[in-house]
PDB file of C-alpha atoms in Angstrom:
ATOM      1  CA  UNK A   1     -24.183 -80.325 125.431  1.00 58.00           C
ATOM      2  CA  UNK A   2     -21.912 -80.897 122.407  1.00 66.00           C
ATOM      3  CA  UNK A   3     -19.193 -78.505 121.382  1.00 75.00           C
ATOM      4  CA  UNK A   4     -18.045 -78.117 117.867  1.00 81.00           C
ATOM      5  CA  UNK A   5     -14.429 -77.297 117.008  1.00 87.00           C
ATOM      6  CA  UNK A   6     -13.786 -75.208 113.940  1.00 87.00           C
ATOM      7  CA  UNK A   7     -10.187 -74.952 112.625  1.00 93.00           C
ATOM      8  CA  UNK A   8      -9.468 -71.489 111.374  1.00 94.00           C
ATOM      9  CA  UNK A   9      -6.247 -70.308 109.650  1.00 95.00           C
ATOM     10  CA  UNK A  10      -5.129 -66.667 109.858  1.00 96.00           C
ATOM     11  CA  UNK A  11      -2.251 -65.277 107.775  1.00 96.00           C
ATOM     12  CA  UNK A  12       0.896 -64.567 109.837  1.00 95.00           C
ATOM     13  CA  UNK A  13       2.812 -61.352 109.666  1.00 94.00           C
ATOM     14  CA  UNK A  14       2.057 -57.680 109.972  1.00 94.00           C
ATOM     15  CA  UNK A  15      -0.503 -55.586 108.291  1.00 93.00           C
ATOM     16  CA  UNK A  16       0.320 -53.913 104.937  1.00 94.00           C
ATOM     17  CA  UNK A  17      -1.459 -50.708 104.130  1.00 94.00           C
ATOM     18  CA  UNK A  18      -3.792 -51.241 101.199  1.00 95.00           C
ATOM     19  CA  UNK A  19      -2.648 -48.349  98.978  1.00 94.00           C
ATOM     20  CA  UNK A  20      -1.952 -48.593  95.132  1.00 95.00           C
ATOM     21  CA  UNK A  21       1.663 -48.994  94.237  1.00 93.00           C
ATOM     22  CA  UNK A  22       2.707 -48.228  97.795  1.00 91.00           C
ATOM     23  CA  UNK A  23       1.981 -44.471  97.380  1.00 93.00           C
ATOM     24  CA  UNK A  24       0.561 -42.802 100.455  1.00 94.00           C
ATOM     25  CA  UNK A  25      -0.570 -39.292  99.936  1.00 93.00           C
ATOM     26  CA  UNK A  26      -0.199 -37.150 103.059  1.00 92.00           C
ATOM     27  CA  UNK A  27       2.166 -36.132 105.695  1.00 93.00           C
ATOM     28  CA  UNK A  28       5.369 -38.080 106.169  1.00 92.00           C
ATOM     29  CA  UNK A  29       4.212 -39.445 109.493  1.00 91.00           C
ATOM     30  CA  UNK A  30       1.627 -41.490 107.603  1.00 91.00           C
ATOM     31  CA  UNK A  31       3.924 -42.633 104.814  1.00 92.00           C
ATOM     32  CA  UNK A  32       4.424 -46.130 106.196  1.00 93.00           C
ATOM     33  CA  UNK A  33       3.310 -49.107 104.161  1.00 94.00           C
ATOM     34  CA  UNK A  34       4.870 -52.265 105.468  1.00 93.00           C
ATOM     35  CA  UNK A  35       5.752 -51.865 109.191  1.00 93.00           C
ATOM     36  CA  UNK A  36       2.227 -51.354 110.467  1.00 93.00           C
ATOM     37  CA  UNK A  37       0.918 -53.431 113.398  1.00 94.00           C
ATOM     38  CA  UNK A  38      -2.627 -54.612 113.463  1.00 94.00           C
ATOM     39  CA  UNK A  39      -4.288 -53.628 116.719  1.00 94.00           C
ATOM     40  CA  UNK A  40      -5.973 -56.982 117.377  1.00 95.00           C
ATOM     41  CA  UNK A  41      -4.512 -60.424 117.920  1.00 95.00           C
ATOM     42  CA  UNK A  42      -4.582 -63.199 115.393  1.00 96.00           C
ATOM     43  CA  UNK A  43      -6.730 -65.190 117.778  1.00 95.00           C
ATOM     44  CA  UNK A  44      -9.330 -62.553 117.904  1.00 94.00           C
ATOM     45  CA  UNK A  45      -9.394 -62.413 114.028  1.00 95.00           C
ATOM     46  CA  UNK A  46      -9.928 -66.194 113.998  1.00 95.00           C
ATOM     47  CA  UNK A  47     -12.796 -65.911 116.445  1.00 93.00           C
ATOM     48  CA  UNK A  48     -14.363 -63.195 114.326  1.00 93.00           C
ATOM     49  CA  UNK A  49     -14.152 -65.147 111.118  1.00 93.00           C
ATOM     50  CA  UNK A  50     -15.666 -68.292 112.944  1.00 92.00           C
ATOM     51  CA  UNK A  51     -18.391 -66.178 114.352  1.00 90.00           C
ATOM     52  CA  UNK A  52     -19.329 -64.907 110.886  1.00 90.00           C
ATOM     53  CA  UNK A  53     -19.695 -68.441 109.611  1.00 88.00           C
ATOM     54  CA  UNK A  54     -21.556 -69.678 112.695  1.00 83.00           C
ATOM     55  CA  UNK A  55     -24.362 -67.155 112.468  1.00 79.00           C
ATOM     56  CA  UNK A  56     -26.583 -67.421 115.472  1.00 77.00           C
ATOM     57  CA  UNK A  57     -24.246 -69.798 117.354  1.00 80.00           C
ATOM     58  CA  UNK A  58     -21.931 -67.893 119.564  1.00 82.00           C
ATOM     59  CA  UNK A  59     -18.220 -68.410 119.916  1.00 88.00           C
ATOM     60  CA  UNK A  60     -17.259 -69.767 123.343  1.00 89.00           C
ATOM     61  CA  UNK A  61     -13.521 -69.911 123.198  1.00 90.00           C
ATOM     62  CA  UNK A  62     -10.459 -70.400 120.989  1.00 93.00           C
ATOM     63  CA  UNK A  63      -6.919 -71.620 121.321  1.00 94.00           C
ATOM     64  CA  UNK A  64      -3.816 -71.859 119.236  1.00 95.00           C
ATOM     65  CA  UNK A  65      -3.025 -75.291 117.777  1.00 94.00           C
ATOM     66  CA  UNK A  66      -0.281 -74.873 115.192  1.00 94.00           C
ATOM     67  CA  UNK A  67       1.560 -72.541 112.855  1.00 95.00           C
ATOM     68  CA  UNK A  68       3.753 -72.736 109.805  1.00 95.00           C
ATOM     69  CA  UNK A  69       5.518 -70.180 107.748  1.00 95.00           C
ATOM     70  CA  UNK A  70       2.338 -68.748 106.319  1.00 96.00           C
ATOM     71  CA  UNK A  71      -0.469 -69.349 108.717  1.00 96.00           C
ATOM     72  CA  UNK A  72      -1.435 -69.559 112.372  1.00 96.00           C
ATOM     73  CA  UNK A  73      -4.030 -72.144 113.043  1.00 97.00           C
ATOM     74  CA  UNK A  74      -6.651 -71.722 115.861  1.00 95.00           C
ATOM     75  CA  UNK A  75      -9.507 -74.039 116.944  1.00 94.00           C
ATOM     76  CA  UNK A  76     -12.656 -72.090 117.752  1.00 93.00           C
ATOM     77  CA  UNK A  77     -15.351 -73.714 119.937  1.00 91.00           C
ATOM     78  CA  UNK A  78     -18.996 -72.790 119.600  1.00 86.00           C
ATOM     79  CA  UNK A  79     -22.041 -73.834 121.450  1.00 75.00           C
ATOM     80  CA  UNK A  80     -24.737 -75.860 119.806  1.00 68.00           C
ATOM     81  CA  UNK A  81     -27.595 -73.557 120.693  1.00 62.00           C
ATOM     82  CA  UNK A  82     -27.590 -70.107 122.265  1.00 56.00           C
ATOM     83  CA  UNK A  83     -31.111 -70.727 123.621  1.00 61.00           C
ATOM     84  CA  UNK A  84     -30.132 -73.747 125.663  1.00 58.00           C
ATOM     85  CA  UNK A  85     -26.916 -72.876 127.447  1.00 56.00           C
ATOM     86  CA  UNK A  86     -26.280 -75.117 130.545  1.00 57.00           C
ATOM     87  CA  UNK A  87     -22.840 -73.542 131.058  1.00 63.00           C
ATOM     88  CA  UNK A  88     -22.658 -71.811 134.376  1.00 70.00           C
ATOM     89  CA  UNK A  89     -20.041 -69.372 135.384  1.00 75.00           C
ATOM     90  CA  UNK A  90     -18.678 -71.693 138.034  1.00 76.00           C
ATOM     91  CA  UNK A  91     -15.200 -70.348 137.773  1.00 79.00           C
ATOM     92  CA  UNK A  92     -16.418 -66.809 138.439  1.00 82.00           C
ATOM     93  CA  UNK A  93     -18.623 -68.060 141.303  1.00 82.00           C
ATOM     94  CA  UNK A  94     -15.666 -69.799 142.894  1.00 80.00           C
ATOM     95  CA  UNK A  95     -13.574 -66.634 142.713  1.00 81.00           C
ATOM     96  CA  UNK A  96     -16.411 -64.506 143.995  1.00 82.00           C
ATOM     97  CA  UNK A  97     -16.659 -62.431 140.888  1.00 85.00           C
ATOM     98  CA  UNK A  98     -20.396 -62.500 140.173  1.00 85.00           C
ATOM     99  CA  UNK A  99     -21.238 -59.347 142.145  1.00 86.00           C
ATOM    100  CA  UNK A 100     -21.893 -55.961 140.571  1.00 87.00           C
ATOM    101  CA  UNK A 101     -21.524 -52.466 141.818  1.00 87.00           C
ATOM    102  CA  UNK A 102     -19.286 -50.577 144.307  1.00 88.00           C
ATOM    103  CA  UNK A 103     -19.634 -53.218 147.031  1.00 85.00           C
ATOM    104  CA  UNK A 104     -17.678 -55.676 144.898  1.00 86.00           C
ATOM    105  CA  UNK A 105     -14.796 -53.573 143.795  1.00 82.00           C
ATOM    106  CA  UNK A 106     -12.280 -55.340 146.069  1.00 83.00           C
ATOM    107  CA  UNK A 107     -13.263 -58.823 144.809  1.00 84.00           C
ATOM    108  CA  UNK A 108     -10.686 -59.089 142.047  1.00 84.00           C
ATOM    109  CA  UNK A 109      -8.792 -61.157 140.988  1.00 84.00           C
ATOM    110  CA  UNK A 110     -10.548 -63.272 143.638  1.00 84.00           C
ATOM    111  CA  UNK A 111     -11.869 -63.022 147.152  1.00 85.00           C
ATOM    112  CA  UNK A 112      -9.121 -65.317 148.357  1.00 87.00           C
ATOM    113  CA  UNK A 113      -6.338 -63.485 146.455  1.00 88.00           C
ATOM    114  CA  UNK A 114      -7.573 -60.175 147.803  1.00 89.00           C
ATOM    115  CA  UNK A 115      -7.694 -61.558 151.376  1.00 90.00           C
ATOM    116  CA  UNK A 116      -4.183 -63.024 151.035  1.00 92.00           C
ATOM    117  CA  UNK A 117      -2.858 -59.745 149.568  1.00 89.00           C
ATOM    118  CA  UNK A 118      -4.362 -57.686 152.401  1.00 90.00           C
ATOM    119  CA  UNK A 119      -2.997 -60.107 155.059  1.00 93.00           C
ATOM    120  CA  UNK A 120       0.518 -60.142 153.701  1.00 91.00           C
ATOM    121  CA  UNK A 121       2.939 -57.643 155.110  1.00 87.00           C
ATOM    122  CA  UNK A 122       4.960 -56.158 152.193  1.00 81.00           C
ATOM    123  CA  UNK A 123       8.251 -54.440 152.952  1.00 83.00           C
ATOM    124  CA  UNK A 124      10.411 -52.592 150.431  1.00 79.00           C
ATOM    125  CA  UNK A 125      13.538 -54.533 151.370  1.00 76.00           C
ATOM    126  CA  UNK A 126      12.179 -57.890 150.163  1.00 64.00           C
ATOM    127  CA  UNK A 127      10.555 -56.883 146.933  1.00 58.00           C
TER     128      UNK A 127
END
């Protein structure tokens, strides 16, 4: 199944509050204009923009490729058709994470990691 890579650029830097002439009306706690932090990552913004352009095709993954002084560049992978999806969650199957419900609460991060954690004696002195 073919994958398509879409290069997406996202502006670097923080979020500036969109107010006219930098005037915020309200309490002093809300007066900030320039030192605001956007609550989502640049990568998630790139995935969102790619998802809007792709329409019915879903976004599978994305990864950082480059950055310069103005932009961060990400490549977003999509799937060719959401109705024919041969991808299987083999990684989740390997780690034993396909189960649902209260019987599977101790499966994370994986069955093997949980088993190893439970078998390892942990003493305060050696931490």
